[in-house]
Amino acid sequence: MEYPEGLRYSREHEWVLVENDDHAVIGISDFAQNELGDVVYVEAPGLGEKISKDDPFGAVESVKAVSDLYAPVSGTVVEVNDTLPETPELINEDPYGEGWIIKVSMSDVAELDDLMNPEEYEAYCEGQDDDDDA
Amino acid sequence: MKRTPLYEVHRNLNAKFTEFGGWEMPLQYSSIVTEHLAVRSIAGLFDLSHMGEIEVSGQGADELVQKLSTNDVSRLSDGRVLYTLFCNETGGIVDDLLVYRHADNHYMLVVNAANIEKDLAWVETCNDTGAEVKDMSEDMALIALQGPKAIDLLNPFVPERDVSEIPYFRFTTGDVAGVPTAISRTGYTGEVGFELYVPAAYAERLWTAVGGQPVGLGARDTLRLEAGLRLYGMDMNDDTNPFEVGLGRFVKFKNRQFIGKSALLAHKRKGITKHIIGFQMLDRAVARAGYAIYQGDERIGSVTSGTPSPSLKCSIGFASIESQAVPENEKIDVEIRGKLHPAIIVEVPFVSIGT
């Protein structure tokens, strides 16, 4: 399982990459794609739509289940990954790269402080694995 | 949770597990899509040891099994298998199952894992014939090999016969990899294949010898849906009758008595107001069980089973529709997270199959 440096992670398994000042790229983590299995459909908001921290902003459908996407930060959508409708499997193949979902202009960069760093997130995921085995 | 004799084998294969009908079963080993496509192109190996086996034997067994079944068991000769339903007195489906006829007054009933206790209780309740009813579920493992290459893959392990000569819905007993096995030409995937019933102690030996791509319950569900096969607990239950779920052809009224007959005749006379239809999504959205179906502004039913189809690369499903007859090619909408998505009613099976 990969937990790249330089990203921040939410408890709902989204990652955030801050590109410059207030622009952030959002996707789902390697842990999340592995739990979901084969992704077949991504429902993402359109350009200009607002997302707000901890609220659902879309959904990822795998063969086995549907999983809501929760906004790790608040902001306005400035870019949508338009390759995902045709190739949703990019989320499995490259969750931190070509499988990114949206880019937002953040409305409150202080919200980033609530997210986990890679080490914290890795420990968090390992705790969830233990829950699964229980 | 209950575990099959192959649980440790699945663990060593790094399976992801899921709860199903009280059992801890492998959901997937690699990916549902990979496993699904392996079964459609070559073959896959399934552990189905959670399924229940009930032996009915001795004086009165013929009469008891016939009385319980909506299908006509008296048409079975030795070595044949019959798909049937058990219905209750009001015509609701207790379970769907396979009846294996070994000989006069000697049958094996193969029932859904989640229904083993319910079915045993039902069979006992209805048993006024003196037949002996025995739960063999713990003692028996079930391994399925399904796919276009299943015959070629199985034959090397069966020295006594050519398994291609076992016709569909028949079975024979013999050694497979040195293990005493009931070899059944049946399955739940729409492909050529076999279901192998063996004593639980031999399960690992047979599994390891036959080998091949292991397939979990995730792909079992996508395969059965593509093949247009219903699943008890999703597409039917104690409150639905066979006609409402498109299984009326497995109800044989003529010259026989069976439990539920008068209720089912009454249902048939009154006319059926619900039907199961197959549908295919026209966009990439996924319809899942419980979602509402609309035609125009009117809600006409609900999805009973739905999944992305790895073969068709779109989503498919069954829906229960409140209407007399809904024609194929009719457009409907499925409500998914508050939005209507277009779908079309299609003929099932969704993919052409070759059993």
PDB file of C-alpha atoms in Angstrom, chain B residues 72-284:
ATOM      1  CA  ASP B  72     -42.375 -32.743 -11.182  1.00  0.00           C
ATOM      2  CA  VAL B  73     -39.752 -34.923  -9.499  1.00  0.00           C
ATOM      3  CA  SER B  74     -41.410 -38.118 -10.786  1.00  0.00           C
ATOM      4  CA  ARG B  75     -39.955 -37.286 -14.223  1.00  0.00           C
ATOM      5  CA  LEU B  76     -36.426 -37.807 -12.870  1.00  0.00           C
ATOM      6  CA  SER B  77     -34.584 -41.025 -13.600  1.00  0.00           C
ATOM      7  CA  ASP B  78     -31.491 -42.100 -11.621  1.00  0.00           C
ATOM      8  CA  GLY B  79     -28.488 -39.813 -12.170  1.00  0.00           C
ATOM      9  CA  ARG B  80     -30.576 -36.800 -13.164  1.00  0.00           C
ATOM     10  CA  VAL B  81     -30.807 -33.364 -11.589  1.00  0.00           C
ATOM     11  CA  LEU B  82     -33.880 -31.113 -11.448  1.00  0.00           C
ATOM     12  CA  TYR B  83     -34.184 -27.419 -10.625  1.00  0.00           C
ATOM     13  CA  THR B  84     -37.245 -26.831  -8.479  1.00  0.00           C
ATOM     14  CA  LEU B  85     -38.809 -24.576  -5.871  1.00  0.00           C
ATOM     15  CA  PHE B  86     -40.269 -25.381  -2.494  1.00  0.00           C
ATOM     16  CA  CYS B  87     -43.357 -23.245  -1.853  1.00  0.00           C
ATOM     17  CA  ASN B  88     -45.339 -22.697   1.323  1.00  0.00           C
ATOM     18  CA  GLU B  89     -49.144 -23.087   1.592  1.00  0.00           C
ATOM     19  CA  THR B  90     -49.702 -19.529   0.312  1.00  0.00           C
ATOM     20  CA  GLY B  91     -47.467 -20.075  -2.717  1.00  0.00           C
ATOM     21  CA  GLY B  92     -44.480 -18.094  -1.379  1.00  0.00           C
ATOM     22  CA  ILE B  93     -41.068 -19.489  -2.245  1.00  0.00           C
ATOM     23  CA  VAL B  94     -39.357 -21.254   0.682  1.00  0.00           C
ATOM     24  CA  ASP B  95     -36.210 -21.888  -1.382  1.00  0.00           C
ATOM     25  CA  ASP B  96     -34.961 -22.711  -4.851  1.00  0.00           C
ATOM     26  CA  LEU B  97     -32.833 -25.827  -5.084  1.00  0.00           C
ATOM     27  CA  LEU B  98     -31.498 -28.749  -7.077  1.00  0.00           C
ATOM     28  CA  VAL B  99     -32.881 -32.247  -6.565  1.00  0.00           C
ATOM     29  CA  TYR B 100     -30.404 -35.063  -7.292  1.00  0.00           C
ATOM     30  CA  ARG B 101     -31.928 -38.488  -7.793  1.00  0.00           C
ATOM     31  CA  HIS B 102     -29.570 -41.312  -6.803  1.00  0.00           C
ATOM     32  CA  ALA B 103     -32.178 -44.083  -6.934  1.00  0.00           C
ATOM     33  CA  ASP B 104     -35.745 -44.901  -5.950  1.00  0.00           C
ATOM     34  CA  ASN B 105     -36.360 -43.282  -2.572  1.00  0.00           C
ATOM     35  CA  HIS B 106     -32.887 -41.727  -2.475  1.00  0.00           C
ATOM     36  CA  TYR B 107     -32.329 -38.003  -3.152  1.00  0.00           C
ATOM     37  CA  MET B 108     -29.930 -35.202  -2.347  1.00  0.00           C
ATOM     38  CA  LEU B 109     -31.366 -31.679  -2.094  1.00  0.00           C
ATOM     39  CA  VAL B 110     -28.861 -28.855  -2.644  1.00  0.00           C
ATOM     40  CA  VAL B 111     -30.154 -25.691  -0.998  1.00  0.00           C
ATOM     41  CA  ASN B 112     -29.042 -22.101  -0.425  1.00  0.00           C
ATOM     42  CA  ALA B 113     -26.543 -21.610   2.413  1.00  0.00           C
ATOM     43  CA  ALA B 114     -28.652 -19.017   4.219  1.00  0.00           C
ATOM     44  CA  ASN B 115     -31.685 -21.336   4.144  1.00  0.00           C
ATOM     45  CA  ILE B 116     -30.235 -24.604   5.455  1.00  0.00           C
ATOM     46  CA  GLU B 117     -31.930 -24.468   8.889  1.00  0.00           C
ATOM     47  CA  LYS B 118     -35.186 -23.090   7.455  1.00  0.00           C
ATOM     48  CA  ASP B 119     -35.316 -25.796   4.768  1.00  0.00           C
ATOM     49  CA  LEU B 120     -34.516 -28.596   7.206  1.00  0.00           C
ATOM     50  CA  ALA B 121     -37.303 -27.416   9.494  1.00  0.00           C
ATOM     51  CA  TRP B 122     -39.679 -27.167   6.513  1.00  0.00           C
ATOM     52  CA  VAL B 123     -38.841 -30.639   5.230  1.00  0.00           C
ATOM     53  CA  GLU B 124     -39.306 -32.086   8.729  1.00  0.00           C
ATOM     54  CA  THR B 125     -42.618 -30.253   9.170  1.00  0.00           C
ATOM     55  CA  CYS B 126     -43.925 -31.688   5.897  1.00  0.00           C
ATOM     56  CA  ASN B 127     -42.529 -35.170   6.491  1.00  0.00           C
ATOM     57  CA  ASP B 128     -45.528 -37.400   7.158  1.00  0.00           C
ATOM     58  CA  THR B 129     -44.199 -40.166   4.922  1.00  0.00           C
ATOM     59  CA  GLY B 130     -41.583 -41.647   7.272  1.00  0.00           C
ATOM     60  CA  ALA B 131     -38.651 -40.806   5.005  1.00  0.00           C
ATOM     61  CA  GLU B 132     -35.264 -40.269   6.631  1.00  0.00           C
ATOM     62  CA  VAL B 133     -34.012 -36.670   6.396  1.00  0.00           C
ATOM     63  CA  LYS B 134     -30.339 -36.043   7.068  1.00  0.00           C
ATOM     64  CA  ASP B 135     -28.357 -32.797   6.998  1.00  0.00           C
ATOM     65  CA  MET B 136     -25.103 -33.604   5.148  1.00  0.00           C
ATOM     66  CA  SER B 137     -23.968 -29.970   4.855  1.00  0.00           C
ATOM     67  CA  GLU B 138     -21.124 -30.205   7.395  1.00  0.00           C
ATOM     68  CA  ASP B 139     -19.787 -33.447   5.943  1.00  0.00           C
ATOM     69  CA  MET B 140     -19.796 -32.382   2.333  1.00  0.00           C
ATOM     70  CA  ALA B 141     -17.714 -29.877   0.379  1.00  0.00           C
ATOM     71  CA  LEU B 142     -18.735 -28.486  -3.009  1.00  0.00           C
ATOM     72  CA  ILE B 143     -16.195 -27.274  -5.551  1.00  0.00           C
ATOM     73  CA  ALA B 144     -17.293 -25.945  -8.941  1.00  0.00           C
ATOM     74  CA  LEU B 145     -15.203 -25.763 -12.097  1.00  0.00           C
ATOM     75  CA  GLN B 146     -16.900 -23.484 -14.637  1.00  0.00           C
ATOM     76  CA  GLY B 147     -15.846 -22.144 -18.025  1.00  0.00           C
ATOM     77  CA  PRO B 148     -15.437 -23.104 -21.690  1.00  0.00           C
ATOM     78  CA  LYS B 149     -12.299 -25.145 -20.891  1.00  0.00           C
ATOM     79  CA  ALA B 150     -13.820 -26.949 -17.877  1.00  0.00           C
ATOM     80  CA  ILE B 151     -14.104 -30.285 -19.695  1.00  0.00           C
ATOM     81  CA  ASP B 152     -10.458 -30.260 -20.844  1.00  0.00           C
ATOM     82  CA  LEU B 153      -9.252 -29.189 -17.412  1.00  0.00           C
ATOM     83  CA  LEU B 154     -11.240 -31.822 -15.514  1.00  0.00           C
ATOM     84  CA  ASN B 155     -10.729 -34.847 -17.766  1.00  0.00           C
ATOM     85  CA  PRO B 156      -7.083 -35.572 -16.790  1.00  0.00           C
ATOM     86  CA  PHE B 157      -8.209 -36.128 -13.176  1.00  0.00           C
ATOM     87  CA  VAL B 158     -11.045 -38.519 -14.035  1.00  0.00           C
ATOM     88  CA  PRO B 159      -9.479 -41.771 -15.258  1.00  0.00           C
ATOM     89  CA  GLU B 160     -12.708 -43.780 -15.455  1.00  0.00           C
ATOM     90  CA  ARG B 161     -14.660 -41.673 -17.923  1.00  0.00           C
ATOM     91  CA  ASP B 162     -14.777 -38.778 -20.358  1.00  0.00           C
ATOM     92  CA  VAL B 163     -16.653 -36.022 -18.503  1.00  0.00           C
ATOM     93  CA  SER B 164     -17.820 -34.468 -21.784  1.00  0.00           C
ATOM     94  CA  GLU B 165     -20.208 -37.439 -21.992  1.00  0.00           C
ATOM     95  CA  ILE B 166     -22.074 -36.332 -18.875  1.00  0.00           C
ATOM     96  CA  PRO B 167     -25.067 -34.404 -20.262  1.00  0.00           C
ATOM     97  CA  TYR B 168     -26.284 -31.117 -18.797  1.00  0.00           C
ATOM     98  CA  PHE B 169     -28.246 -31.634 -15.561  1.00  0.00           C
ATOM     99  CA  ARG B 170     -26.969 -35.159 -15.011  1.00  0.00           C
ATOM    100  CA  PHE B 171     -24.428 -36.503 -12.545  1.00  0.00           C
ATOM    101  CA  THR B 172     -22.335 -39.570 -11.983  1.00  0.00           C
ATOM    102  CA  THR B 173     -20.113 -40.810  -9.185  1.00  0.00           C
ATOM    103  CA  GLY B 174     -16.441 -41.584  -9.640  1.00  0.00           C
ATOM    104  CA  ASP B 175     -12.924 -40.681  -8.586  1.00  0.00           C
ATOM    105  CA  VAL B 176     -11.573 -37.211  -9.329  1.00  0.00           C
ATOM    106  CA  ALA B 177      -7.871 -36.940  -8.445  1.00  0.00           C
ATOM    107  CA  GLY B 178      -8.362 -40.057  -6.313  1.00  0.00           C
ATOM    108  CA  VAL B 179     -11.232 -38.481  -4.354  1.00  0.00           C
ATOM    109  CA  PRO B 180     -14.689 -40.124  -4.334  1.00  0.00           C
ATOM    110  CA  THR B 181     -16.848 -37.487  -6.021  1.00  0.00           C
ATOM    111  CA  ALA B 182     -20.347 -36.865  -7.290  1.00  0.00           C
ATOM    112  CA  ILE B 183     -19.598 -35.172 -10.640  1.00  0.00           C
ATOM    113  CA  SER B 184     -22.529 -32.977 -11.645  1.00  0.00           C
ATOM    114  CA  ARG B 185     -22.858 -31.174 -14.984  1.00  0.00           C
ATOM    115  CA  THR B 186     -24.490 -28.106 -13.459  1.00  0.00           C
ATOM    116  CA  GLY B 187     -23.571 -24.570 -12.512  1.00  0.00           C
ATOM    117  CA  TYR B 188     -24.601 -20.991 -11.824  1.00  0.00           C
ATOM    118  CA  THR B 189     -22.490 -19.122 -14.373  1.00  0.00           C
ATOM    119  CA  GLY B 190     -24.067 -19.875 -17.754  1.00  0.00           C
ATOM    120  CA  GLU B 191     -20.886 -21.672 -18.833  1.00  0.00           C
ATOM    121  CA  VAL B 192     -20.031 -25.306 -19.393  1.00  0.00           C
ATOM    122  CA  GLY B 193     -19.023 -26.678 -16.044  1.00  0.00           C
ATOM    123  CA  PHE B 194     -19.186 -29.107 -13.203  1.00  0.00           C
ATOM    124  CA  GLU B 195     -20.096 -29.095  -9.556  1.00  0.00           C
ATOM    125  CA  LEU B 196     -18.068 -31.620  -7.579  1.00  0.00           C
ATOM    126  CA  TYR B 197     -19.471 -32.936  -4.294  1.00  0.00           C
ATOM    127  CA  VAL B 198     -16.829 -34.517  -2.077  1.00  0.00           C
ATOM    128  CA  PRO B 199     -16.432 -35.515   1.591  1.00  0.00           C
ATOM    129  CA  ALA B 200     -15.242 -32.416   3.493  1.00  0.00           C
ATOM    130  CA  ALA B 201     -11.964 -34.111   4.476  1.00  0.00           C
ATOM    131  CA  TYR B 202     -10.972 -34.380   0.793  1.00  0.00           C
ATOM    132  CA  ALA B 203     -11.859 -30.825  -0.211  1.00  0.00           C
ATOM    133  CA  GLU B 204      -8.319 -29.481  -0.095  1.00  0.00           C
ATOM    134  CA  ARG B 205      -6.918 -32.434  -2.041  1.00  0.00           C
ATOM    135  CA  LEU B 206      -9.431 -31.959  -4.863  1.00  0.00           C
ATOM    136  CA  TRP B 207      -9.088 -28.150  -4.905  1.00  0.00           C
ATOM    137  CA  THR B 208      -5.289 -28.329  -5.114  1.00  0.00           C
ATOM    138  CA  ALA B 209      -5.260 -31.082  -7.744  1.00  0.00           C
ATOM    139  CA  VAL B 210      -7.730 -29.416 -10.133  1.00  0.00           C
ATOM    140  CA  GLY B 211      -6.250 -25.926  -9.604  1.00  0.00           C
ATOM    141  CA  GLY B 212      -6.877 -22.975 -11.905  1.00  0.00           C
ATOM    142  CA  GLN B 213      -8.115 -19.431 -11.319  1.00  0.00           C
ATOM    143  CA  PRO B 214      -9.925 -19.271  -7.956  1.00  0.00           C
ATOM    144  CA  VAL B 215     -13.170 -17.285  -8.144  1.00  0.00           C
ATOM    145  CA  GLY B 216     -14.909 -15.638  -5.201  1.00  0.00           C
ATOM    146  CA  LEU B 217     -18.519 -14.787  -4.445  1.00  0.00           C
ATOM    147  CA  GLY B 218     -18.126 -11.342  -6.068  1.00  0.00           C
ATOM    148  CA  ALA B 219     -17.700 -12.829  -9.541  1.00  0.00           C
ATOM    149  CA  ARG B 220     -20.204 -15.596  -8.753  1.00  0.00           C
ATOM    150  CA  ASP B 221     -22.810 -12.846  -8.452  1.00  0.00           C
ATOM    151  CA  THR B 222     -21.823 -10.988 -11.650  1.00  0.00           C
ATOM    152  CA  LEU B 223     -21.672 -14.288 -13.582  1.00  0.00           C
ATOM    153  CA  ARG B 224     -25.108 -15.482 -12.426  1.00  0.00           C
ATOM    154  CA  LEU B 225     -26.691 -12.112 -13.199  1.00  0.00           C
ATOM    155  CA  GLU B 226     -25.263 -12.016 -16.734  1.00  0.00           C
ATOM    156  CA  ALA B 227     -26.627 -15.547 -17.186  1.00  0.00           C
ATOM    157  CA  GLY B 228     -30.080 -14.320 -16.106  1.00  0.00           C
ATOM    158  CA  LEU B 229     -30.210 -16.544 -13.015  1.00  0.00           C
ATOM    159  CA  ARG B 230     -32.199 -15.482  -9.951  1.00  0.00           C
ATOM    160  CA  LEU B 231     -30.794 -15.427  -6.436  1.00  0.00           C
ATOM    161  CA  TYR B 232     -32.887 -16.372  -3.426  1.00  0.00           C
ATOM    162  CA  GLY B 233     -33.072 -13.525  -0.907  1.00  0.00           C
ATOM    163  CA  MET B 234     -32.589 -10.895  -3.640  1.00  0.00           C
ATOM    164  CA  ASP B 235     -34.942 -11.709  -6.516  1.00  0.00           C
ATOM    165  CA  MET B 236     -37.329 -13.949  -4.563  1.00  0.00           C
ATOM    166  CA  ASN B 237     -38.299 -14.706  -0.973  1.00  0.00           C
ATOM    167  CA  ASP B 238     -41.020 -16.258   1.201  1.00  0.00           C
ATOM    168  CA  ASP B 239     -43.509 -13.587   0.089  1.00  0.00           C
ATOM    169  CA  THR B 240     -43.062 -13.834  -3.685  1.00  0.00           C
ATOM    170  CA  ASN B 241     -44.653 -16.574  -5.763  1.00  0.00           C
ATOM    171  CA  PRO B 242     -42.889 -18.282  -8.692  1.00  0.00           C
ATOM    172  CA  PHE B 243     -44.939 -16.461 -11.363  1.00  0.00           C
ATOM    173  CA  GLU B 244     -43.971 -13.041 -10.033  1.00  0.00           C
ATOM    174  CA  VAL B 245     -40.279 -13.831 -10.369  1.00  0.00           C
ATOM    175  CA  GLY B 246     -40.391 -15.474 -13.797  1.00  0.00           C
ATOM    176  CA  LEU B 247     -40.049 -19.045 -12.539  1.00  0.00           C
ATOM    177  CA  GLY B 248     -43.547 -20.233 -13.489  1.00  0.00           C
ATOM    178  CA  ARG B 249     -42.125 -22.817 -15.883  1.00  0.00           C
ATOM    179  CA  PHE B 250     -40.830 -24.727 -12.855  1.00  0.00           C
ATOM    180  CA  VAL B 251     -44.355 -25.171 -11.498  1.00  0.00           C
ATOM    181  CA  LYS B 252     -46.006 -28.343 -12.845  1.00  0.00           C
ATOM    182  CA  PHE B 253     -49.686 -28.665 -11.907  1.00  0.00           C
ATOM    183  CA  LYS B 254     -50.712 -31.650 -14.020  1.00  0.00           C
ATOM    184  CA  ASN B 255     -51.685 -34.948 -12.372  1.00  0.00           C
ATOM    185  CA  ARG B 256     -49.901 -34.268  -9.126  1.00  0.00           C
ATOM    186  CA  GLN B 257     -50.285 -32.796  -5.664  1.00  0.00           C
ATOM    187  CA  PHE B 258     -47.724 -30.555  -3.999  1.00  0.00           C
ATOM    188  CA  ILE B 259     -47.608 -28.030  -1.185  1.00  0.00           C
ATOM    189  CA  GLY B 260     -48.851 -24.636  -2.367  1.00  0.00           C
ATOM    190  CA  LYS B 261     -50.683 -26.027  -5.409  1.00  0.00           C
ATOM    191  CA  SER B 262     -54.115 -24.568  -4.669  1.00  0.00           C
ATOM    192  CA  ALA B 263     -52.679 -21.152  -3.737  1.00  0.00           C
ATOM    193  CA  LEU B 264     -50.557 -21.092  -6.901  1.00  0.00           C
ATOM    194  CA  LEU B 265     -53.537 -22.078  -9.074  1.00  0.00           C
ATOM    195  CA  ALA B 266     -55.513 -19.237  -7.488  1.00  0.00           C
ATOM    196  CA  HIS B 267     -52.656 -16.764  -8.114  1.00  0.00           C
ATOM    197  CA  LYS B 268     -52.506 -17.877 -11.717  1.00  0.00           C
ATOM    198  CA  ARG B 269     -56.279 -17.529 -12.212  1.00  0.00           C
ATOM    199  CA  LYS B 270     -56.361 -14.099 -10.604  1.00  0.00           C
ATOM    200  CA  GLY B 271     -53.535 -12.883 -12.817  1.00  0.00           C
ATOM    201  CA  ILE B 272     -50.061 -11.849 -11.817  1.00  0.00           C
ATOM    202  CA  THR B 273     -49.568  -8.171 -11.038  1.00  0.00           C
ATOM    203  CA  LYS B 274     -45.771  -8.177 -10.590  1.00  0.00           C
ATOM    204  CA  HIS B 275     -43.091  -9.311 -12.987  1.00  0.00           C
ATOM    205  CA  ILE B 276     -39.323  -9.557 -12.969  1.00  0.00           C
ATOM    206  CA  ILE B 277     -37.694  -7.891 -15.966  1.00  0.00           C
ATOM    207  CA  GLY B 278     -34.081  -7.630 -17.040  1.00  0.00           C
ATOM    208  CA  PHE B 279     -32.710  -4.185 -17.793  1.00  0.00           C
ATOM    209  CA  GLN B 280     -29.526  -2.626 -19.044  1.00  0.00           C
ATOM    210  CA  MET B 281     -28.357   0.876 -18.135  1.00  0.00           C
ATOM    211  CA  LEU B 282     -27.890   3.280 -21.042  1.00  0.00           C
ATOM    212  CA  ASP B 283     -25.243   5.346 -19.254  1.00  0.00           C
ATOM    213  CA  ARG B 284     -22.382   4.210 -17.029  1.00  0.00           C
TER     214      ARG B 284
END
